[in-house]
Short mmCIF file of C-alpha atoms in Angstrom, two decimals:
data_model
loop_
_atom_site.label_atom_id
_atom_site.label_comp_id
_atom_site.label_asym_id
_atom_site.label_seq_id
_atom_site.Cartn_x
_atom_site.Cartn_y
_atom_site.Cartn_z
CA ASN A 1 8.99 -20.14 12.91
CA PHE A 2 12.54 -18.87 12.99
CA LEU A 3 12.45 -18.34 16.73
CA THR A 4 10.92 -21.70 17.52
CA HIS A 5 12.11 -23.98 14.71
CA GLY A 6 15.03 -22.15 13.12
CA THR A 7 13.20 -21.69 9.77
CA VAL A 8 15.12 -19.45 7.33
CA LEU A 9 13.93 -15.82 7.36
CA SER A 10 12.98 -14.72 3.90
CA ASP A 11 13.19 -11.01 4.65
CA PRO A 12 16.87 -9.99 4.15
CA LEU A 13 16.91 -7.30 6.89
CA LEU A 14 15.31 -9.59 9.51
CA ALA A 15 17.76 -12.28 8.41
CA ALA A 16 20.63 -9.76 8.86
CA LEU A 17 19.34 -8.98 12.38
CA ALA A 18 19.27 -12.69 13.26
CA ALA A 19 22.58 -13.60 11.55
CA PRO A 20 25.47 -14.57 13.85
CA ALA A 21 27.80 -12.39 11.75
CA PRO A 22 27.40 -9.70 9.06
CA PRO A 23 27.92 -10.47 5.33
CA ALA A 24 31.38 -11.51 4.34
CA THR A 25 32.02 -9.53 1.13
CA GLN A 26 32.62 -5.82 0.84
CA GLU A 27 29.83 -5.48 -1.79
CA GLN A 28 27.29 -7.24 0.47
CA ARG A 29 28.27 -5.05 3.40
CA GLN A 30 27.87 -1.85 1.34
CA THR A 31 24.44 -3.05 0.17
CA LEU A 32 23.40 -3.78 3.75
CA VAL A 33 24.37 -0.32 4.92
CA LYS A 34 22.61 1.46 2.06
CA THR A 35 19.46 -0.60 2.73
CA CYS A 36 19.61 0.29 6.50
CA LEU A 37 19.71 3.93 5.61
CA ARG A 38 16.57 3.83 3.37
CA VAL A 39 14.52 5.70 5.97
CA ASN A 40 13.51 9.25 6.58
CA ARG A 41 16.76 10.85 7.88
CA GLU A 42 15.10 13.74 9.69
CA HIS A 43 12.57 11.74 11.68
CA LEU A 44 14.02 8.19 11.92
CA ILE A 45 17.81 8.76 12.09
CA LEU A 46 18.62 12.20 13.54
CA PRO A 47 16.52 11.81 16.75
CA PHE A 48 18.72 8.83 17.80
CA PRO A 49 22.41 9.60 18.51
CA GLY A 50 23.47 5.98 18.01
CA TYR A 51 21.79 5.68 14.63
CA ARG A 52 22.97 9.18 13.60
CA THR A 53 26.62 8.31 14.33
CA LEU A 54 26.41 5.14 12.21
CA ALA A 55 24.80 7.11 9.38
CA ASP A 56 27.56 9.78 9.52
CA ILE A 57 30.19 7.09 9.33
CA ALA A 58 28.39 5.54 6.34
CA ALA A 59 28.44 8.87 4.50
CA LEU A 60 32.22 9.03 4.83
CA VAL A 61 32.60 5.48 3.65
CA PHE A 62 30.32 5.98 0.64
CA GLU A 63 32.77 8.69 -0.58
CA ARG A 64 35.57 6.12 -0.40
CA PRO A 65 34.02 2.58 -0.66
CA GLU A 66 37.42 0.91 -0.26
CA CYS A 67 37.32 2.03 3.38
CA THR A 68 34.49 -0.42 4.08
CA VAL A 69 37.15 -2.97 5.02
CA TYR A 70 38.02 -0.89 8.15
CA LEU A 71 34.49 -1.19 9.57
CA SER A 72 34.21 -3.85 12.25
CA ASP A 73 31.52 -6.54 12.41
CA GLN A 74 29.94 -4.58 15.29
CA TYR A 75 29.27 -1.61 13.01
CA PHE A 76 27.11 -3.73 10.72
CA THR A 77 25.38 -5.42 13.60
CA ASP A 78 24.57 -2.10 15.23
CA ILE A 79 23.24 -0.45 12.08
CA VAL A 80 20.89 -3.38 11.38
CA THR A 81 19.68 -3.19 15.00
CA TRP A 82 19.01 0.55 14.71
CA TYR A 83 17.16 0.12 11.44
CA HIS A 84 14.65 -2.16 13.17
CA LEU A 85 14.43 -0.03 16.35
CA ALA A 86 13.64 3.04 14.20
CA TRP A 87 10.81 1.26 12.35
CA LEU A 88 9.10 -0.16 15.44
CA GLY A 89 6.76 2.78 15.79
CA GLU A 90 6.51 5.53 18.32
CA THR A 91 3.99 3.89 20.68
CA VAL A 92 6.20 0.79 21.02
CA ARG A 93 9.31 2.89 21.68
CA ARG A 94 7.40 4.81 24.41
CA THR A 95 5.81 1.88 26.19
CA ASN A 96 8.02 -1.15 25.77
CA GLN A 97 10.72 -1.23 28.44
CA LYS A 98 12.96 -3.65 26.60
CA VAL A 99 12.92 -1.42 23.54
CA GLN A 100 13.73 1.60 25.66
CA GLN A 101 16.72 -0.25 27.13
CA LEU A 102 18.00 -1.11 23.61
CA ILE A 103 17.64 2.54 22.53
CA ASP A 104 19.44 3.78 25.66
CA LYS A 105 22.27 1.27 25.05
CA GLY A 106 22.96 2.98 21.73
CA CYS A 107 25.67 0.59 20.43
CA GLY A 108 27.48 -2.67 21.00
CA TYR A 109 24.40 -4.87 20.51
CA THR A 110 24.91 -8.50 21.39
CA PRO A 111 23.34 -11.60 19.89
CA GLU A 112 21.06 -11.69 22.91
CA ASP A 113 20.01 -8.10 22.26
CA ARG A 114 19.21 -8.80 18.66
CA ARG A 115 17.28 -12.00 19.43
CA GLY A 116 15.28 -10.07 22.01
CA LEU A 117 14.45 -7.47 19.39
CA LEU A 118 13.40 -10.22 17.02
CA GLU A 119 11.10 -11.61 19.66
CA ILE A 120 9.52 -8.16 20.15
CA ILE A 121 9.02 -7.83 16.36
CA ALA A 122 7.53 -11.27 16.13
CA GLU A 123 5.12 -10.53 19.01
CA LEU A 124 4.03 -7.20 17.44
CA ILE A 125 3.46 -8.82 14.02
CA GLY A 126 1.58 -11.74 15.62
CA SER A 127 -0.70 -9.34 17.49
CA VAL A 128 -1.84 -7.36 14.42
CA ILE A 129 -4.63 -9.59 13.17
CA PRO A 130 -6.07 -10.43 16.66
CA ARG A 131 -6.02 -6.70 17.55
CA TYR A 132 -7.88 -5.73 14.38
CA ARG A 133 -10.33 -8.54 14.77
CA ALA A 134 -11.12 -7.44 18.34
CA LEU A 135 -11.56 -3.80 17.18
CA ALA A 136 -13.89 -4.91 14.41
CA GLU A 137 -15.91 -7.15 16.67
CA CYS A 138 -16.59 -4.30 19.08
CA GLY A 139 -17.51 -1.94 16.27
CA GLN A 140 -14.64 0.45 16.72
CA VAL A 141 -13.33 -0.05 13.20
CA GLU A 142 -14.50 -1.60 9.92
CA LEU A 143 -12.15 -3.84 8.01
CA SER A 144 -12.41 -3.66 4.23
CA PHE A 145 -11.27 -6.30 1.82
CA THR A 146 -9.01 -6.08 -1.31
CA PRO A 147 -8.82 -8.72 -4.02
CA TYR A 148 -6.13 -11.21 -3.12
CA ALA A 149 -2.85 -10.18 -4.79
CA HIS A 150 -3.80 -6.51 -5.29
CA PRO A 151 -4.63 -6.58 -9.01
CA ILE A 152 -6.19 -3.72 -10.87
CA LEU A 153 -9.53 -5.45 -11.48
CA PRO A 154 -10.78 -3.18 -14.34
CA LEU A 155 -7.59 -3.90 -16.27
CA LEU A 156 -7.88 -7.66 -15.77
CA LEU A 157 -11.40 -7.38 -17.09
CA ASP A 158 -10.74 -5.04 -19.99
CA PHE A 159 -7.65 -3.07 -21.08
CA GLU A 160 -9.96 -0.70 -22.92
CA SER A 161 -11.29 0.59 -19.57
CA ALA A 162 -8.12 2.73 -19.45
CA HIS A 163 -9.53 4.73 -22.37
CA GLU A 164 -12.53 5.90 -20.39
CA SER A 165 -10.33 8.50 -18.64
CA LEU A 166 -7.50 8.67 -21.17
CA PRO A 167 -8.97 8.04 -24.64
CA HIS A 168 -5.70 8.21 -26.53
CA ALA A 169 -3.46 6.21 -24.15
CA PRO A 170 -1.50 3.50 -26.03
CA LEU A 171 -2.37 0.00 -24.80
CA PRO A 172 -0.36 -3.29 -24.75
CA THR A 173 0.13 -5.33 -27.89
CA ALA A 174 -2.18 -7.95 -26.49
CA SER A 175 -5.83 -6.86 -27.01
CA ALA A 176 -6.91 -8.11 -23.64
CA TYR A 177 -5.62 -10.02 -20.64
CA PRO A 178 -6.33 -13.69 -21.37
CA ASP A 179 -9.52 -14.96 -19.55
CA GLY A 180 -9.24 -11.91 -17.25
CA GLU A 181 -12.76 -12.29 -15.86
CA ALA A 182 -11.90 -15.76 -14.47
CA ARG A 183 -8.76 -14.31 -12.87
CA ALA A 184 -10.77 -11.43 -11.36
CA HIS A 185 -13.15 -14.02 -9.83
CA TRP A 186 -10.20 -15.94 -8.56
CA HIS A 187 -8.67 -12.90 -6.73
CA ILE A 188 -12.03 -11.94 -5.21
CA GLN A 189 -12.84 -15.41 -4.04
CA ARG A 190 -9.34 -16.04 -2.61
CA GLY A 191 -9.29 -12.61 -1.00
CA MET A 192 -12.61 -13.17 0.73
CA GLU A 193 -11.61 -16.66 1.84
CA THR A 194 -8.40 -15.27 3.39
CA PHE A 195 -10.31 -12.43 5.04
CA ARG A 196 -12.85 -14.84 6.56
CA ALA A 197 -10.14 -17.25 7.72
CA HIS A 198 -8.29 -14.47 9.62
CA PHE A 199 -11.20 -12.51 11.01
CA GLY A 200 -14.02 -15.02 11.26
CA PHE A 201 -16.63 -13.10 9.32
CA ALA A 202 -17.23 -11.92 5.78
CA PRO A 203 -16.31 -8.36 4.68
CA GLN A 204 -19.02 -5.89 3.95
CA GLY A 205 -17.00 -3.58 1.78
CA CYS A 206 -14.09 -3.45 -0.66
CA TRP A 207 -11.26 -1.02 -1.19
CA PRO A 208 -10.33 -2.18 -4.74
CA ALA A 209 -6.63 -2.09 -5.33
CA GLU A 210 -5.61 1.55 -5.75
CA GLY A 211 -9.30 2.48 -5.73
CA GLY A 212 -9.50 1.05 -9.29
CA VAL A 213 -13.10 0.83 -10.36
CA SER A 214 -15.14 0.27 -13.52
CA GLU A 215 -18.78 -0.68 -14.09
CA ALA A 216 -17.78 -4.27 -14.78
CA ALA A 217 -15.62 -4.48 -11.67
CA LEU A 218 -18.38 -3.08 -9.44
CA ARG A 219 -20.87 -5.53 -11.01
CA LEU A 220 -18.48 -8.35 -10.09
CA LEU A 221 -18.07 -7.14 -6.49
CA PHE A 222 -21.85 -7.00 -6.11
CA GLN A 223 -22.13 -10.64 -7.13
CA TYR A 224 -20.14 -11.52 -3.97
CA GLY A 225 -22.46 -9.70 -1.65
CA LEU A 226 -20.22 -6.69 -0.94
CA ARG A 227 -22.25 -3.69 0.06
CA TRP A 228 -19.85 -0.93 -0.75
CA ALA A 229 -16.66 0.07 -2.54
CA ALA A 230 -14.61 3.28 -2.55
CA SER A 231 -12.48 5.22 -4.99
CA GLY A 232 -11.12 8.70 -5.65
CA GLU A 233 -12.75 12.08 -6.13
CA THR A 234 -11.57 12.44 -9.74
CA VAL A 235 -13.30 9.17 -10.69
CA LEU A 236 -16.58 10.64 -9.43
CA ALA A 237 -15.95 13.97 -11.16
CA ASN A 238 -15.24 12.21 -14.48
CA SER A 239 -18.34 10.12 -14.03
CA LEU A 240 -20.65 13.02 -13.25
CA LYS A 241 -19.37 14.82 -16.36
CA LYS A 242 -20.03 11.68 -18.30
CA ASN A 243 -23.56 11.80 -17.00
CA GLY A 244 -23.95 15.44 -17.85
CA ALA A 245 -24.41 16.47 -14.21
CA ASN A 246 -24.16 20.09 -13.04
CA MET A 247 -20.97 20.44 -11.04
CA ASP A 248 -20.88 24.21 -10.61
CA SER A 249 -21.17 24.08 -6.80
CA ALA A 250 -18.28 25.92 -5.12
CA HIS A 251 -18.60 23.55 -2.18
CA LYS A 252 -18.53 20.28 -4.13
CA ASP A 253 -21.80 19.10 -2.62
CA TRP A 254 -21.79 16.31 -5.19
CA LEU A 255 -18.81 14.71 -3.40
CA TYR A 256 -20.17 14.29 0.11
CA GLN A 257 -22.74 11.56 -0.57
CA PRO A 258 -22.74 7.90 -1.63
CA TYR A 259 -23.74 6.72 -5.10
CA GLN A 260 -25.07 3.45 -6.33
CA ILE A 261 -23.60 1.79 -9.39
CA ASN A 262 -24.59 -1.72 -10.57
CA GLY A 263 -25.97 -2.58 -7.14
CA THR A 264 -22.86 -1.48 -5.25
CA THR A 265 -22.79 1.68 -3.11
CA CYS A 266 -19.68 3.75 -3.87
CA PHE A 267 -18.01 6.31 -1.68
CA PHE A 268 -15.47 8.75 -3.04
CA ARG A 269 -12.66 10.31 -1.02
CA ASP A 270 -12.07 13.99 -0.59
CA ASP A 271 -8.75 14.26 -2.38
CA GLY A 272 -7.83 17.65 -0.84
CA LEU A 273 -8.36 16.61 2.80
CA SER A 274 -6.67 13.23 2.20
CA ASP A 275 -3.67 14.88 0.68
CA LEU A 276 -3.33 17.37 3.51
CA ILE A 277 -2.77 14.46 5.82
CA GLY A 278 -0.58 12.57 3.34
CA PHE A 279 1.63 15.42 2.29
CA THR A 280 1.12 18.73 4.08
CA TYR A 281 0.46 18.31 7.77
CA ALA A 282 3.67 16.43 8.35
CA LYS A 283 5.42 19.87 8.25
CA TRP A 284 2.96 21.51 10.69
CA HIS A 285 2.66 21.53 14.43
CA ALA A 286 0.19 18.86 15.39
CA GLU A 287 -2.27 21.27 17.02
CA ASP A 288 -2.24 23.56 13.97
CA ALA A 289 -2.76 20.66 11.58
CA VAL A 290 -5.72 19.26 13.56
CA ASN A 291 -7.28 22.70 13.86
CA ASN A 292 -6.97 23.18 10.12
CA LEU A 293 -8.51 19.79 9.28
CA ILE A 294 -11.42 20.31 11.64
CA SER A 295 -11.95 23.80 10.21
CA HIS A 296 -12.26 22.28 6.75
CA LEU A 297 -14.84 19.72 8.05
CA GLN A 298 -16.82 22.46 9.71
CA THR A 299 -16.85 24.54 6.52
CA ILE A 300 -18.14 21.49 4.60
CA ALA A 301 -20.89 20.95 7.22
CA ALA A 302 -21.93 24.57 7.20
CA ALA A 303 -22.08 24.71 3.39
CA GLN A 304 -24.21 21.59 3.07
CA PRO A 305 -27.05 21.24 5.55
CA ARG A 306 -28.26 17.86 4.18
CA PRO A 307 -28.27 15.38 7.11
CA ASP A 308 -26.76 12.41 5.24
CA LYS A 309 -23.54 14.06 4.10
CA ILE A 310 -20.40 12.10 4.60
CA VAL A 311 -16.75 13.08 4.12
CA SER A 312 -14.50 10.20 3.10
CA ILE A 313 -10.83 10.66 4.03
CA ILE A 314 -8.76 7.85 2.50
CA LEU A 315 -4.94 7.52 2.23
CA ASP A 316 -2.27 4.88 2.23
CA GLY A 317 -2.28 3.58 5.79
CA GLU A 318 1.50 3.32 6.10
CA ASN A 319 3.22 5.84 3.81
CA ALA A 320 2.62 9.21 5.44
CA TRP A 321 3.90 8.65 8.95
CA GLU A 322 7.64 8.40 8.54
CA TYR A 323 7.47 11.99 7.31
CA TYR A 324 5.78 13.20 10.51
CA PRO A 325 7.71 13.93 13.70
CA PHE A 326 7.43 10.98 16.08
CA ASN A 327 5.75 8.84 13.43
CA GLY A 328 2.58 10.95 13.58
CA TYR A 329 2.06 10.20 17.30
CA TYR A 330 1.04 13.74 18.34
CA PHE A 331 -1.00 14.50 15.22
CA LEU A 332 -2.97 11.22 15.40
CA THR A 333 -3.49 11.42 19.17
CA THR A 334 -4.71 15.05 18.98
CA LEU A 335 -6.87 14.27 15.92
CA TYR A 336 -8.74 11.38 17.45
CA GLU A 337 -9.25 13.17 20.77
CA ARG A 338 -10.66 16.26 19.03
CA LEU A 339 -12.89 14.36 16.62
CA SER A 340 -14.31 12.07 19.31
CA GLU A 341 -15.20 15.06 21.45
CA HIS A 342 -16.59 17.24 18.70
CA PRO A 343 -20.33 18.04 19.11
CA HIS A 344 -21.12 18.10 15.38
CA ILE A 345 -18.68 15.77 13.71
CA LYS A 346 -19.45 12.08 13.99
CA LEU A 347 -16.90 9.31 13.28
CA THR A 348 -18.46 6.34 11.47
CA THR A 349 -17.75 3.40 9.16
CA PHE A 350 -19.22 3.04 5.71
CA THR A 351 -21.36 0.03 6.77
CA ASP A 352 -22.72 1.83 9.87
CA TYR A 353 -23.48 4.88 7.72
CA LEU A 354 -25.45 2.74 5.25
CA GLU A 355 -27.41 0.96 7.98
CA GLN A 356 -28.39 4.25 9.53
CA ARG A 357 -29.09 6.17 6.31
CA GLU A 358 -30.10 3.79 3.58
CA GLN A 359 -33.87 3.79 4.38
CA GLU A 360 -34.29 7.54 4.92
CA ALA A 361 -31.74 8.64 2.28
CA PRO A 362 -30.77 5.91 -0.18
CA PRO A 363 -27.60 6.41 -2.24
CA THR A 364 -27.89 8.48 -5.45
CA PRO A 365 -28.05 6.38 -8.58
CA LEU A 366 -25.14 6.91 -10.96
CA ASP A 367 -26.13 5.73 -14.48
CA ALA A 368 -22.56 5.60 -15.89
CA LEU A 369 -19.18 5.34 -14.26
CA ALA A 370 -15.90 6.53 -15.84
CA ALA A 371 -13.38 3.86 -14.99
CA GLY A 372 -10.33 4.98 -13.13
CA SER A 373 -8.39 4.95 -9.89
CA TRP A 374 -7.65 7.23 -6.99
CA VAL A 375 -4.40 8.27 -8.67
CA TYR A 376 -5.34 11.06 -11.06
CA GLY A 377 -8.65 9.31 -11.76
CA THR A 378 -6.93 7.22 -14.48
CA PHE A 379 -5.06 3.97 -14.86
CA SER A 380 -1.93 5.72 -16.21
CA THR A 381 0.15 4.54 -13.29
CA TRP A 382 -0.30 0.92 -14.44
CA ILE A 383 -0.83 0.98 -18.18
CA GLY A 384 -0.40 3.24 -21.21
CA SER A 385 3.34 3.87 -21.36
CA VAL A 386 6.00 1.89 -23.22
CA ASP A 387 7.44 0.31 -20.08
CA LYS A 388 4.13 -0.50 -18.50
CA ASN A 389 2.72 -1.99 -21.64
CA ARG A 390 5.85 -4.07 -22.17
CA GLY A 391 5.27 -5.51 -18.67
CA TRP A 392 1.68 -6.38 -19.56
CA ASP A 393 2.83 -8.07 -22.76
CA ARG A 394 5.25 -10.27 -20.87
CA LEU A 395 2.48 -11.12 -18.36
CA CYS A 396 -0.04 -11.90 -21.11
CA GLU A 397 2.51 -14.25 -22.77
CA ALA A 398 3.07 -16.07 -19.50
CA LYS A 399 -0.72 -16.32 -18.90
CA ASN A 400 -1.18 -17.94 -22.30
CA ALA A 401 1.55 -20.46 -21.49
CA VAL A 402 -0.11 -21.17 -18.10
CA ASP A 403 -3.51 -21.71 -19.83
CA GLN A 404 -1.96 -24.22 -22.20
CA ALA A 405 -0.33 -26.13 -19.27
CA LEU A 406 -3.52 -26.20 -17.28
CA ALA A 407 -5.54 -27.34 -20.32
CA ALA A 408 -3.30 -30.36 -20.70
CA GLY A 409 -4.91 -31.78 -17.59
CA ASP A 410 -1.90 -33.74 -16.33
CA LEU A 411 -1.15 -31.61 -13.29
CA THR A 412 -1.67 -32.60 -9.70
CA ASP A 413 -3.98 -30.44 -7.59
CA ASP A 414 -0.99 -29.35 -5.54
CA ARG A 415 1.02 -28.26 -8.53
CA ARG A 416 -2.01 -26.53 -10.07
CA GLY A 417 -2.51 -24.62 -6.86
CA LYS A 418 1.11 -23.48 -6.80
CA ILE A 419 0.84 -22.28 -10.46
CA LEU A 420 -2.25 -20.24 -9.81
CA GLU A 421 -0.72 -18.73 -6.69
CA GLN A 422 2.44 -17.77 -8.62
CA LEU A 423 0.33 -16.33 -11.40
CA ALA A 424 -1.51 -14.21 -8.88
CA ILE A 425 1.76 -12.74 -7.60
CA CYS A 426 2.62 -11.70 -11.13
CA GLU A 427 -0.81 -10.05 -11.58
CA GLY A 428 -0.26 -7.69 -8.61
CA SER A 429 -0.45 -3.96 -9.41
CA ASP A 430 2.76 -2.89 -7.75
CA TRP A 431 4.98 -4.16 -10.54
CA PHE A 432 3.36 -1.80 -13.11
CA TRP A 433 3.29 1.08 -10.58
CA TRP A 434 7.04 1.24 -10.52
CA PHE A 435 7.71 0.85 -14.28
CA GLY A 436 8.52 4.23 -15.73
CA ASP A 437 11.39 6.73 -15.80
CA TYR A 438 9.65 9.10 -13.37
CA ASN A 439 10.39 6.72 -10.48
CA PRO A 440 13.72 6.34 -8.58
CA GLY A 441 16.09 4.27 -10.59
CA GLU A 442 17.25 1.94 -7.74
CA THR A 443 13.69 1.07 -6.77
CA VAL A 444 12.58 0.57 -10.36
CA SER A 445 15.50 -1.78 -10.88
CA ASP A 446 14.52 -3.81 -7.78
CA PHE A 447 10.88 -4.18 -8.82
CA GLU A 448 11.38 -4.90 -12.48
CA ARG A 449 14.02 -7.52 -11.69
CA LEU A 450 11.69 -9.19 -9.18
CA PHE A 451 8.85 -9.09 -11.72
CA ARG A 452 10.95 -10.88 -14.29
CA GLN A 453 12.09 -13.35 -11.66
CA HIS A 454 8.50 -14.13 -10.62
CA LEU A 455 7.52 -14.63 -14.30
CA GLY A 456 10.53 -16.95 -14.68
CA ASN A 457 9.40 -18.91 -11.64
CA LEU A 458 5.96 -19.21 -13.25
CA TYR A 459 7.43 -20.71 -16.44
CA GLN A 460 9.48 -23.14 -14.38
CA LEU A 461 6.37 -24.28 -12.49
CA ILE A 462 4.58 -25.16 -15.76
CA GLY A 463 7.72 -26.91 -17.10
CA LYS A 464 8.40 -24.44 -19.84
CA PRO A 465 11.76 -22.77 -20.67
CA VAL A 466 12.05 -19.16 -19.55
CA PRO A 467 11.72 -16.93 -22.65
CA GLU A 468 14.71 -14.92 -23.84
CA GLU A 469 12.60 -11.69 -23.44
CA LEU A 470 12.74 -12.08 -19.66
CA THR A 471 16.47 -11.55 -19.64
CA GLN A 472 15.90 -8.01 -21.02
CA VAL A 473 15.31 -5.08 -18.61
CA LEU A 474 11.77 -3.73 -18.83
CA SER A 475 12.19 -0.29 -17.33
CA HIS A 476 14.84 2.17 -16.04
CA GLY A 477 13.99 4.84 -13.49
CA MET A 478 15.56 8.25 -13.00
CA GLY A 479 12.95 10.34 -11.18
CA ALA A 480 12.71 11.62 -7.62
CA PRO A 481 8.96 12.12 -6.93
CA ALA A 482 7.43 13.22 -3.65
CA HIS A 483 7.93 10.66 -0.82
CA GLY A 484 10.05 8.41 -3.03
CA GLY A 485 7.39 7.62 -5.55
CA VAL A 486 5.24 5.77 -3.06
CA MET A 487 2.58 8.50 -2.62
CA ARG A 488 1.15 10.95 -5.02
CA ALA A 489 -0.87 14.02 -4.27
CA GLN A 490 -4.12 14.44 -6.18
CA GLY A 491 -4.91 18.08 -5.37
CA GLY A 492 -4.92 20.81 -2.76
CA ALA A 493 -7.59 21.59 -0.23
#
């Protein structure tokens, strides 16, 4: 819309790339530079001499901020351009001639250069959904669905579900999220509608937000015709212990099979293999990493002769790759080549697996599920600490205010829709993920401020004054976890 109609760009870094001039004030310019350097220095800055020079200059200026006034407008234009070039992805940098020309140019980017880069970015973004739809239609990939605004469904349904894995965790002051089941239905329905609108067919499976599952959540997903869901290994381990199962096997044979809970088939990821890709292999030569992964798979196959065994490798789709040389290009290329050619390892999707195996080897019934997520097998990342519970209390208060406004019955359909959409944004899981002193302070500050801002917007939509409590900071961060707090390892392989 910006390129064709001049619509304002909401993303500040895209807006900076499109702007005719850099920000005017010294503070704004410093913020822009700091933001443009929020990338992996080793793999996204140092390989590019132009970007490296700009980063080196920034380091000197950060020591003496008053020197920012001596940086020309071209400096800020160039660093914004390099930020976007670095994030394009390795395949684009290798195959797109216009991108190669911009990289070779190195500095002195003109308004025409920046508009050309914006056009490339727009084309790439616009091609994502058609590309995935085409891959799904030919059976090369399966697309899973996640409830609309990425809420933790079990917590919407019942705060007490957090006690199934952490019995003594403190919970919010509110005893439950107000009318949480209705909100869970809303997120599932809207998510499925959105999926169908973009891809032209209904999803068969669900990756619940953060792999968060409970018996009630799976029962709800089954009502919508979803065949499968997935979660983390520790959730399964906790569940099997709850069922009194024997888990003495040295080869974890209990992990490499699907289970059925409340009508839904559940797959559970191999935490060790997933974490090797997410955290360890980035430091290895691609060939060595792929050899190691395939060796692990072969060991699993040899230890468990059952024909229906399946190894689920699940990780955040975006977070690992900036820590790999060349954005994981060589690792992924080598991995897919080796797996596709392997005589005994078969790549499959969960739905294809079920269609091929359900009749001859139906999923193992699991009588009781211990609610949890793929992060430690608990919900501790989103509830159970002072800061996180405080966030839930503010959200519950806002939800009660929304319910009162909706019950009054004097809202237009359009306004009612906007209120429910804004409420959904506030119910997303990422706000609570970041609350806590173990996360980086700057990022915590950004997220908790945005959370309070979104809650304030919600109050304004229902015509209520913004409560005084929303002027108070919810959480302060001071940690430096692995990969900036975005990814968390579950265990070794």
